[in-house]
Coordinates of C-alpha atoms and ligand atoms in Angstrom, one line a residue:
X27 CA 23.0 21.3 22.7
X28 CA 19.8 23.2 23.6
X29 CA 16.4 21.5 22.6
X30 CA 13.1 23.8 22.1
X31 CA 10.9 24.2 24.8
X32 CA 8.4 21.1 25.9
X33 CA 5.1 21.9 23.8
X34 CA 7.2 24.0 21.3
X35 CA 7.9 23.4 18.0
X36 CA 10.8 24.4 15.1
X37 CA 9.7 24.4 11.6
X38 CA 12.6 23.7 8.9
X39 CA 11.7 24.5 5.4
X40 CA 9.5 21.5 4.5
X41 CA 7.5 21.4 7.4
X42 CA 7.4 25.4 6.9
X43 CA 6.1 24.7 3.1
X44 CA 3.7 22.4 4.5
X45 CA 2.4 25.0 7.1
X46 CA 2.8 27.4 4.4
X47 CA 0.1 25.4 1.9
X48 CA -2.3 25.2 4.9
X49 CA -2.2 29.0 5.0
X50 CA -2.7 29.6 1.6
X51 CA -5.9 27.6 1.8
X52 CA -7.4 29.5 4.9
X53 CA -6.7 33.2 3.1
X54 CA -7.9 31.7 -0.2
X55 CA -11.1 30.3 1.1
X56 CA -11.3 33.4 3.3
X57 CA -11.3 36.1 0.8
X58 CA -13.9 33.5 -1.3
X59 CA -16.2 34.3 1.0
X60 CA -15.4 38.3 1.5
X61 CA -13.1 37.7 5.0
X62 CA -10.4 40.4 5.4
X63 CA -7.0 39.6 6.8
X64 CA -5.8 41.8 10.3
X65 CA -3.6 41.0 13.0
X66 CA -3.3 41.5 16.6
X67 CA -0.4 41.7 19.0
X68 CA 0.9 38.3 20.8
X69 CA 1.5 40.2 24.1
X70 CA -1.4 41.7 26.1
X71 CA -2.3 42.9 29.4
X72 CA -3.2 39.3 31.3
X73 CA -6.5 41.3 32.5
X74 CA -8.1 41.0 29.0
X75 CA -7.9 37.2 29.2
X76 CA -9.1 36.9 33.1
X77 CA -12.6 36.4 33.1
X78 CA -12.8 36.6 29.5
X79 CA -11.8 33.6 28.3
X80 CA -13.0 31.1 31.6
X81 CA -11.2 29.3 34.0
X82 CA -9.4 26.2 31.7
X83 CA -7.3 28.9 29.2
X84 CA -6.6 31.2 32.4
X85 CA -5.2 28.1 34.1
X86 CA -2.7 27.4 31.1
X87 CA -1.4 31.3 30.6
X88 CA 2.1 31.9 30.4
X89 CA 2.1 35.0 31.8
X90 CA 4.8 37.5 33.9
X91 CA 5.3 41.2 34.7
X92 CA 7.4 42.8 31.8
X93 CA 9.9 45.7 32.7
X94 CA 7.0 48.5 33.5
X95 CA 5.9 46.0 36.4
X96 CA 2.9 45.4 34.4
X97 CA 1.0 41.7 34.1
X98 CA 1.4 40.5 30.7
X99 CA 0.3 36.9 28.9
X100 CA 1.2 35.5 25.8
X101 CA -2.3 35.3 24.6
X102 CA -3.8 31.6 24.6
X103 CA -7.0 32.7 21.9
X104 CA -8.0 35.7 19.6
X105 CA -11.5 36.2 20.9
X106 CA -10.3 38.5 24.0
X107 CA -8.2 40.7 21.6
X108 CA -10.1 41.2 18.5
X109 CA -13.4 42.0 20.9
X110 CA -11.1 44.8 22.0
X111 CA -9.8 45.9 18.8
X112 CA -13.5 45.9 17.4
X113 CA -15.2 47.3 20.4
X114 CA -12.7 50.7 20.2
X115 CA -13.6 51.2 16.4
X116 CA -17.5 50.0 16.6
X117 CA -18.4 53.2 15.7
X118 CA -16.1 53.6 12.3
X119 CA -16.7 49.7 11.2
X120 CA -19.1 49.4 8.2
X121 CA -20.9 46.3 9.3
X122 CA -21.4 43.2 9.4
X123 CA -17.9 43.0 10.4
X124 CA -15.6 40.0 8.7
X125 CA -12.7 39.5 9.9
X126 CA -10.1 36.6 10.0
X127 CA -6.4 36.2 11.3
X128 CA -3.8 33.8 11.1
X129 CA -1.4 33.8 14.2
X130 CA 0.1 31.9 17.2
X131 CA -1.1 31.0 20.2
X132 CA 0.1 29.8 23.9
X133 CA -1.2 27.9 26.1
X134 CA 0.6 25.5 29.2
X135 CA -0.6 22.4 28.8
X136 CA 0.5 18.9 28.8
X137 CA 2.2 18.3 25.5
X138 CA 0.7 15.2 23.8
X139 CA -0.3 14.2 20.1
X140 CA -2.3 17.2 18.5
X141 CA -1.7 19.4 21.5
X142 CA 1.2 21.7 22.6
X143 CA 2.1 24.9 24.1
X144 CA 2.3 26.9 21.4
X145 CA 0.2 26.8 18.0
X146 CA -1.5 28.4 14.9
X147 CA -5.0 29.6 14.3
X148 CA -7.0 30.1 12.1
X149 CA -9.5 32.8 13.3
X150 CA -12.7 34.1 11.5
X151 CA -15.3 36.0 13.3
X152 CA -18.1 37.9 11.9
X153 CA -19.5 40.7 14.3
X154 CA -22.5 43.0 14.1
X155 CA -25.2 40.6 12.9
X156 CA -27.3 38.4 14.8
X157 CA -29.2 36.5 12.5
X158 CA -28.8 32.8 12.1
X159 CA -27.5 33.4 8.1
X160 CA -23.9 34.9 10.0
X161 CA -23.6 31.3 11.9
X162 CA -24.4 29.6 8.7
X163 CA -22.0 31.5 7.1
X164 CA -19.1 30.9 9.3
X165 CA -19.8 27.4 9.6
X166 CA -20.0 27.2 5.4
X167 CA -16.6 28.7 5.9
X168 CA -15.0 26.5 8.1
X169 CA -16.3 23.6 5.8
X170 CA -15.1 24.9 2.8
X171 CA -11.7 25.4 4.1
X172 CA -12.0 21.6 5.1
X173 CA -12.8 20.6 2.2
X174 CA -10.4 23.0 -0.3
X175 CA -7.5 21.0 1.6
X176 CA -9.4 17.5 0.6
X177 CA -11.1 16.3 3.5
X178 CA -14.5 15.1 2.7
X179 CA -17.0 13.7 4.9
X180 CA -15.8 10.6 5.0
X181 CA -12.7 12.3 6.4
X182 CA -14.5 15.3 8.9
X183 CA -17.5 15.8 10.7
X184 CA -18.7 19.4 12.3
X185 CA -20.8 18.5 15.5
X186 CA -23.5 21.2 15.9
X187 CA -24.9 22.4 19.4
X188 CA -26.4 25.2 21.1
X189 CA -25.7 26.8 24.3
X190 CA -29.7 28.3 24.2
X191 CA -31.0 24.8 24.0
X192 CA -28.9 23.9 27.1
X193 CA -30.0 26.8 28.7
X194 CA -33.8 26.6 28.5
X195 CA -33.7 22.5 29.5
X196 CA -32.1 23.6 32.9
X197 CA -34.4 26.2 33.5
X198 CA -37.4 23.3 32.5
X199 CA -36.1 21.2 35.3
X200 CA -36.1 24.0 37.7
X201 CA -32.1 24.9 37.8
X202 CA -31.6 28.9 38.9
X203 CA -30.1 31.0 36.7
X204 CA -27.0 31.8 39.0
X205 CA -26.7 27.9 39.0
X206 CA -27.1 27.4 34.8
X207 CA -22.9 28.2 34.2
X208 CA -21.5 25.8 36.8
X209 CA -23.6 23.0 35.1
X210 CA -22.4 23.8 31.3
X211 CA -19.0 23.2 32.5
X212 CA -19.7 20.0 34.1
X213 CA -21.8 18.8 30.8
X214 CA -19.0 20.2 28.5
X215 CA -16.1 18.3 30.9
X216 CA -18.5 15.1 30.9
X217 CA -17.1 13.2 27.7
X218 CA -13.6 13.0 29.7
X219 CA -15.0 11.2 33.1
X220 CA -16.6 8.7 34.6
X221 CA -20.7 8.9 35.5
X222 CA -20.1 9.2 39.0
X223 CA -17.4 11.7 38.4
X224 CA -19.9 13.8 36.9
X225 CA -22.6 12.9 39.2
X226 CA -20.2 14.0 42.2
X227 CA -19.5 17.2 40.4
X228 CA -23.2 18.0 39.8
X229 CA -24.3 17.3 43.7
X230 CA -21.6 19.4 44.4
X231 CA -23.7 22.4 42.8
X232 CA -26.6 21.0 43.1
X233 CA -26.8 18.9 46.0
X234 CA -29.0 15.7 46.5
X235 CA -29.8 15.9 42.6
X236 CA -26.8 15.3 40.9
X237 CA -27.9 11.6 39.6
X238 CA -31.1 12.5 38.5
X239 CA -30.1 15.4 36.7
X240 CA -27.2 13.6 34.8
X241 CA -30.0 11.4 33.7
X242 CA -32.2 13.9 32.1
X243 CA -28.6 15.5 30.9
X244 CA -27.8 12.2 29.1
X245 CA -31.3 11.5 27.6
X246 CA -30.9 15.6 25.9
X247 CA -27.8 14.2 24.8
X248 CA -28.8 11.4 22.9
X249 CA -30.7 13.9 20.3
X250 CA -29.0 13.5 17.5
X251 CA -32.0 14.7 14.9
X252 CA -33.5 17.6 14.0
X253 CA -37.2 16.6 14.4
X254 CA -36.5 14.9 18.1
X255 CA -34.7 18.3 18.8
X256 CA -37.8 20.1 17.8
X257 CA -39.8 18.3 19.4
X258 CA -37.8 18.8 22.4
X259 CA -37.9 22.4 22.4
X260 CA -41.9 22.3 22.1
X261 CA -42.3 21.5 24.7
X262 CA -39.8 23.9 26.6
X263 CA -43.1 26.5 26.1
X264 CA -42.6 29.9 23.5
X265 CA -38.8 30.4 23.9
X266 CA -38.1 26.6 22.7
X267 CA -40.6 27.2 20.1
X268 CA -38.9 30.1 18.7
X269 CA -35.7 28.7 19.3
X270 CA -37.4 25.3 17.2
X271 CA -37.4 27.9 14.3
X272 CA -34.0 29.1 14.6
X273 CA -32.6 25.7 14.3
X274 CA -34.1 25.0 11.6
X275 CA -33.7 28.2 10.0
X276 CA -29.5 27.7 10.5
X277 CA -30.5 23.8 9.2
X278 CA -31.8 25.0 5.9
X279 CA -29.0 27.8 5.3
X280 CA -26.3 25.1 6.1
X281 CA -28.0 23.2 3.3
X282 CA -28.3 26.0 0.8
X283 CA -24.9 26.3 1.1
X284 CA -24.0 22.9 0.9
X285 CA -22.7 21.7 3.7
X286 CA -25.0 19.5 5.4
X287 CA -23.2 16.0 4.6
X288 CA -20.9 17.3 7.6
X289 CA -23.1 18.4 9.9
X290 CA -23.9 16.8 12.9
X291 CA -26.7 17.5 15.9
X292 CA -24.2 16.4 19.1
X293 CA -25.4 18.5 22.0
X294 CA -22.2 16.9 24.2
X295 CA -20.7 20.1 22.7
X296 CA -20.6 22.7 25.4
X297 CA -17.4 24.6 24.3
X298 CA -15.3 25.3 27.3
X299 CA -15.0 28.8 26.9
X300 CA -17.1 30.9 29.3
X301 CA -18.6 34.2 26.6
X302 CA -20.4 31.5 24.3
X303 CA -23.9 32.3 23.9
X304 CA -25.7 30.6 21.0
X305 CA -24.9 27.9 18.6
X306 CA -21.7 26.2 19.2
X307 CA -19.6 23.8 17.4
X308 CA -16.7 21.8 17.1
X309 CA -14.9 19.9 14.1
X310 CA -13.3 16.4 14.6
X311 CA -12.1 14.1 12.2
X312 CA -15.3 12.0 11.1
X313 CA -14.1 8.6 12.7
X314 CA -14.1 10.8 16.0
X315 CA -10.7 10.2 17.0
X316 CA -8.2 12.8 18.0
X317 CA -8.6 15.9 19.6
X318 CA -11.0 19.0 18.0
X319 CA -9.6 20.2 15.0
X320 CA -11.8 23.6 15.2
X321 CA -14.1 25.3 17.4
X322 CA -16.3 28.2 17.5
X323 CA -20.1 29.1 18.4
X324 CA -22.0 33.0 19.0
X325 CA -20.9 35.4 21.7
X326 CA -23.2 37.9 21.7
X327 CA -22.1 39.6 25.4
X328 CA -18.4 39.5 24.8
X329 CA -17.8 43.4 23.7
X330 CA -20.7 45.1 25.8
X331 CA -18.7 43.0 28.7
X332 CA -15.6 44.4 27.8
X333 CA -16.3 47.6 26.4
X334 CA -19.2 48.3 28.8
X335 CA -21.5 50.2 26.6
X336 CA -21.3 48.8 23.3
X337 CA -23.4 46.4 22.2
X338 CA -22.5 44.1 19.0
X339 CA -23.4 40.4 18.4
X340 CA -20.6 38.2 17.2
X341 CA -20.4 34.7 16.3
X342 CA -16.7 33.0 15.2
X343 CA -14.4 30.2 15.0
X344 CA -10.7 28.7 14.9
X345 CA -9.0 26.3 13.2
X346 CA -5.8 25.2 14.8
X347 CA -2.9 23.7 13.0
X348 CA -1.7 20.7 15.1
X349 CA -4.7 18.4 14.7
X350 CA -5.3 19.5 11.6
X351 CA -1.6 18.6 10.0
X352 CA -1.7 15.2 11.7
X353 CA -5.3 14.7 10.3
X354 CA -4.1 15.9 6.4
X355 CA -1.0 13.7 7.2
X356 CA -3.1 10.7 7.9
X357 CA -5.3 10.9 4.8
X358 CA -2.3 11.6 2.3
X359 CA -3.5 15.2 1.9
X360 CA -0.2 17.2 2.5
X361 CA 1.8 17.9 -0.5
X362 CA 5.8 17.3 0.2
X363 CA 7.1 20.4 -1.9
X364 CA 10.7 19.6 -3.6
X365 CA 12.0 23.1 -3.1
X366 CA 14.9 23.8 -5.7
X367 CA 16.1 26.7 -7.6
X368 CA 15.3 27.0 -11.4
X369 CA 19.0 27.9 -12.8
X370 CA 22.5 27.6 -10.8
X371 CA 25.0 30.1 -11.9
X372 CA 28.4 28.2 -12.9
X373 CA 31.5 31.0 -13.3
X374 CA 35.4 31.7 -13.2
X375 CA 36.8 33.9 -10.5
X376 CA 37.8 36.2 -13.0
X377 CA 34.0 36.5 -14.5
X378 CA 32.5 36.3 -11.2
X379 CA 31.4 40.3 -11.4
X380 CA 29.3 40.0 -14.5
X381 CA 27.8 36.2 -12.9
X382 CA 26.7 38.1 -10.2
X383 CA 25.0 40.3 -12.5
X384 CA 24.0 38.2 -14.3
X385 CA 22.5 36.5 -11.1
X386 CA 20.7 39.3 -10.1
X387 CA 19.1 40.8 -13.6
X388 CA 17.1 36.9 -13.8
X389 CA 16.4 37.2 -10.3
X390 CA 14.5 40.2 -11.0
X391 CA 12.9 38.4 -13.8
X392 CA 11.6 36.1 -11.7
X393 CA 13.5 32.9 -11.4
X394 CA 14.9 31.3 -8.6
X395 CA 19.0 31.4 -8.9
X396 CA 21.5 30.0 -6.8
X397 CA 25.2 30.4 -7.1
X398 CA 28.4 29.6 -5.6
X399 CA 28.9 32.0 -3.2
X400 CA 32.8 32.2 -2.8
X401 CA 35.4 31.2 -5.4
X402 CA 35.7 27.1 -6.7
X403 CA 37.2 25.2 -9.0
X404 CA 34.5 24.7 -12.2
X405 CA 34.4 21.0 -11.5
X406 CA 32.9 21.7 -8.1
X407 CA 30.7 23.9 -9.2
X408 CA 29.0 21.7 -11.9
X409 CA 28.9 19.0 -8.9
X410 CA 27.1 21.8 -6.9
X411 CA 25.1 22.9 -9.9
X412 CA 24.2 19.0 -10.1
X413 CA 23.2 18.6 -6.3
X414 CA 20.8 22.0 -6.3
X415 CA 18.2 20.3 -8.1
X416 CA 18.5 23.3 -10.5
X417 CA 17.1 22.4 -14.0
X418 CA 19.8 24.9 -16.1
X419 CA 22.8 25.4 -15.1
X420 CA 24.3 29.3 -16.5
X421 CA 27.9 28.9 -17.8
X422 CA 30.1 31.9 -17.9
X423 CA 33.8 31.5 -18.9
X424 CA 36.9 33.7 -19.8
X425 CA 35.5 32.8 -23.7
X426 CA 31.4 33.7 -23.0
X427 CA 32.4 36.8 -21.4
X428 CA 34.7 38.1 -24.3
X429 CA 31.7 37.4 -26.6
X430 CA 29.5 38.7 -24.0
X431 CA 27.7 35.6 -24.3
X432 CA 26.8 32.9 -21.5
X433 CA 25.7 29.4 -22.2
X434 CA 22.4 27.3 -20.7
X435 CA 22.7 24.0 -20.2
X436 CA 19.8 22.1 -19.4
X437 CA 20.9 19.5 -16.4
X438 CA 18.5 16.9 -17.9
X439 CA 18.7 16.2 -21.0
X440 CA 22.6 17.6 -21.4
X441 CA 21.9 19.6 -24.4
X442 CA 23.4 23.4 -24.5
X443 CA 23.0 26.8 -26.2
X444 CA 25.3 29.6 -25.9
X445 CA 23.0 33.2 -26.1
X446 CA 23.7 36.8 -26.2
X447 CA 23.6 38.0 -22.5
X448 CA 21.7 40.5 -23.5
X449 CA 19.2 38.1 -24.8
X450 CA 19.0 35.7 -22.2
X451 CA 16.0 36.2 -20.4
X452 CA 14.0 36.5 -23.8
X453 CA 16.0 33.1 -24.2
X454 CA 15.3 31.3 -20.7
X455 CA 11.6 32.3 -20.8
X456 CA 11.2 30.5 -24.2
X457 CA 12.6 27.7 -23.1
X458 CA 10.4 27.6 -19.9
X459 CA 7.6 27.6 -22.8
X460 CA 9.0 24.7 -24.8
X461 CA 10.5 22.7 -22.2
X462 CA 13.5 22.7 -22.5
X463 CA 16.9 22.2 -24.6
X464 CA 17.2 19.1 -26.5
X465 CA 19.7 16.8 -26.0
X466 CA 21.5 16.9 -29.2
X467 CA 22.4 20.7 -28.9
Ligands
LIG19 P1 -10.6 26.6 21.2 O1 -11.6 25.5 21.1 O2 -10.0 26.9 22.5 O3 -11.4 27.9 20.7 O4 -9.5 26.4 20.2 C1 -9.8 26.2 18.8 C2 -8.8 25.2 18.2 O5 -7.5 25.5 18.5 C3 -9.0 23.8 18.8 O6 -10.0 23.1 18.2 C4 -7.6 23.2 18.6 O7 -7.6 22.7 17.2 C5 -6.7 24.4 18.7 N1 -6.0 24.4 20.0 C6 -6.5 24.9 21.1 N2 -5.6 24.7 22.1 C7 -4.5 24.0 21.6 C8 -3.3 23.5 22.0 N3 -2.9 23.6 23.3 N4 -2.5 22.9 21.1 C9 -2.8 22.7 19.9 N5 -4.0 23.2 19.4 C10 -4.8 23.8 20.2 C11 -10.8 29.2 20.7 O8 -9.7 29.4 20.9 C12 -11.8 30.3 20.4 N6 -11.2 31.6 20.7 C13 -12.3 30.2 19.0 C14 -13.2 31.3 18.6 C15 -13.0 32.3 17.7 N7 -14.5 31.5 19.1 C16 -15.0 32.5 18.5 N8 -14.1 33.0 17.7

């Protein structure tokens, strides 16, 4: 017996329904707020993922040379791809841009709860505007899909940071530019070691000042209000003041469009990925368990860096589907979907011709109809019919088809009719409005 693959998963239909519910609430909350759908291919040359995407995700690609000798990967994110697919239609793109997929992803890592090797995401990015009001409005997004599937904020929590703010304290305690990268990674790996760990790790790019500057890193973390932020940024001279204002510009569009109950300050939140530029953010399940259930911030370099001239501003997000299933799980929020057919055809070898026409004329009407699919004694096939869930059951015998009739029996209440065949759709539709056929007909 072959199993899948270690981080891999098979869907059978229910977990496929379930899957399939999630879906229908990203592309309904996505077209709510004027996303469009597009798609991407899995397979790409591994150079757009090298450098792009930083050293963690280029670590974990499953990647080999196809046929043509060319290096291939599976791609691990969206971000790479879509920059690309934007950056060679900038010119033709009405802007802003708003875009949003929903597709697989690969990465090798250690299977364990809420992570595997290969998942879905939900990808939204907005491109050509730089203003906080397309942050705000991805964030609103990402919120209101969170909430269309029932989490409230008792349930999730969106912890806010910026990448700016992180920037302009490093260079107030006198870090060099070249240095400022290597740092982020270290702050945004810190949550997962110890202190001297991350002390080690800072002397290592810094050395002799790797205590002291996880110190000042851990008082900047504490901030988890607005006003303390503010106040921070004061006094990080003009650039923190006008970055002051953009916080609280984002603050006040995040409330206008009523999400603020989720929104947390948490500048822990570094985002691993190496093309963030701006305000960053990550959602987690509100108790703060688990792994991130969604991640995103601005990118404002990513195209010029891949397209080399072209310069477009673009902020985004994904939402992937492992965490967030065990999180809907958890809370009772995943529908289990009884998946039956609405009639089961019942018929005589002889009839089974104008069944299967039958079959396929109220198919095209619309219902769902099941039938047996090679020849069986009528006993079985009421025991079938029974089994399918089916609430009618179509009866054609040697009689019914003579009187080019067919009868409807309603599996539960027992009553039947027997109808015109010609009239039988008119028929099962009215019943559909009335609820059925009682059980003394
Ligand atoms: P990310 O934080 O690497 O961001 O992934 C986003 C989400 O995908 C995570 O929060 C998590 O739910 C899910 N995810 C990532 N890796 C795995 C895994 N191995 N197994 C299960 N789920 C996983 C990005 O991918 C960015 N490209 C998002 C983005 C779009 N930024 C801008 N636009």
């Amino acid at each position: 017996m072959f199993e899948t693959l270690p981080g891999f998963r098979d869907f059978p239909p229910e977990a496929c329904a379930q899957r399939n519910h999630i879906f229908r609430v990203f592309r309904n909350v996505a077209r709510a707020f004027d996303f469009r759908e597009y798609d991407a291919p899995i397979l790409e040359p591994l150079d757009l993922f090298i450098e792009k995407s930083g050293p963690e995700i280029v670590s974990q690609l499953f990647h080999f040379q196809d046929k043509g000798e060319r290096a291939v990967a599976l791609r691990p994110e969206l971000t790479p791809t879509l920059a690309r697919m934007v950056a060679n239609r900038a010119n033709s793109l009405p802007k802003p841009i708003k875009w949003y997929n929903i597709g697989e992803h690969f990465r090798y890592e250690r299977p364990q709860k809420g992570r595997g090797r290969s998942f879905y995401q939900f990808n939204a990015d907005l491109l050509g505007e730089d203003s906080v009001g397309a942050d705000a409005e991805l964030i609103a997004l990402l919120c209101g899909i969170m909430e269309t599937l029932g989490l409230g904020q008792n349930q999730f929590a969106l912890r806010l940071s910026d990448r700016q703010t992180w920037l302009l304290f490093l260079e107030s305690i006198g870090i060099a530019e070249g240095e400022r990268s290597a740092i982020l990674e270290v702050i945004d790996k810190s949550e997962r070691r110890k202190p001297e760990q991350n002390s080690e790790a800072l002397d290592k790019i810094i050395p002799g000042r790797g205590n002291e500057i996880l110190s000042q890193v851990d008082e900047l973390k504490q901030i988890n209000q607005l006003d303390s932020l503010l106040i921070k940024l004061s006094s990080f001279g003009q650039t923190g003041q006008t970055r002051a204002n953009d916080w609280r510009a984002l603050m006040d569009h995040l409330e206008a469009h009523q999400v603020s109950p989720f929104i947390k300050i948490d500048l822990s939140i570094v985002r691993g990925l190496a093309y963030y530029t701006g305000f960053v953010y990550e959602a987690f399940e509100a108790s703060g368990e688990g792994r991130a259930l969604a991640g995103g911030g601005r990118y404002d370099h990513l195209i010029k860096k891949l397209s080399g001239n072209i310069d477009l501003p673009a902020a985004g997000f994904a939402i992937g589907d492992m965490t967030l299933t065990d999180c809907l799980e958890k809370n009772g929020l995943l529908p289990s979907y009884v998946m039956v057919p609405d009639i089961f055809l019942i018929c005589g070898s002889e009839q089974s011709k104008t069944g299967i026409s039958i079959v396929a004329n109220t198919r095209k009407a619309g219902f769902s109809v099941s039938h047996p699919l090679k020849e069986s004694s009528f006993g079985k096939q009421f025991k079938e019919a029974g089994k399918s869930g089916a609430r009618y059951a179509l009866i054609l015998g040697e009689e019914e088809e003579l009187k080019k009739k067919v009868k409807i029996k309603d599996l539960k209440s027992s009553g039947e009719i027997a109808v015109d065949q010609s009239h039988l759709i008119q028929q099962l539709e009215k019943l559909d409005e009335e609820g059925g056929i009682d059980s003394s007909s």
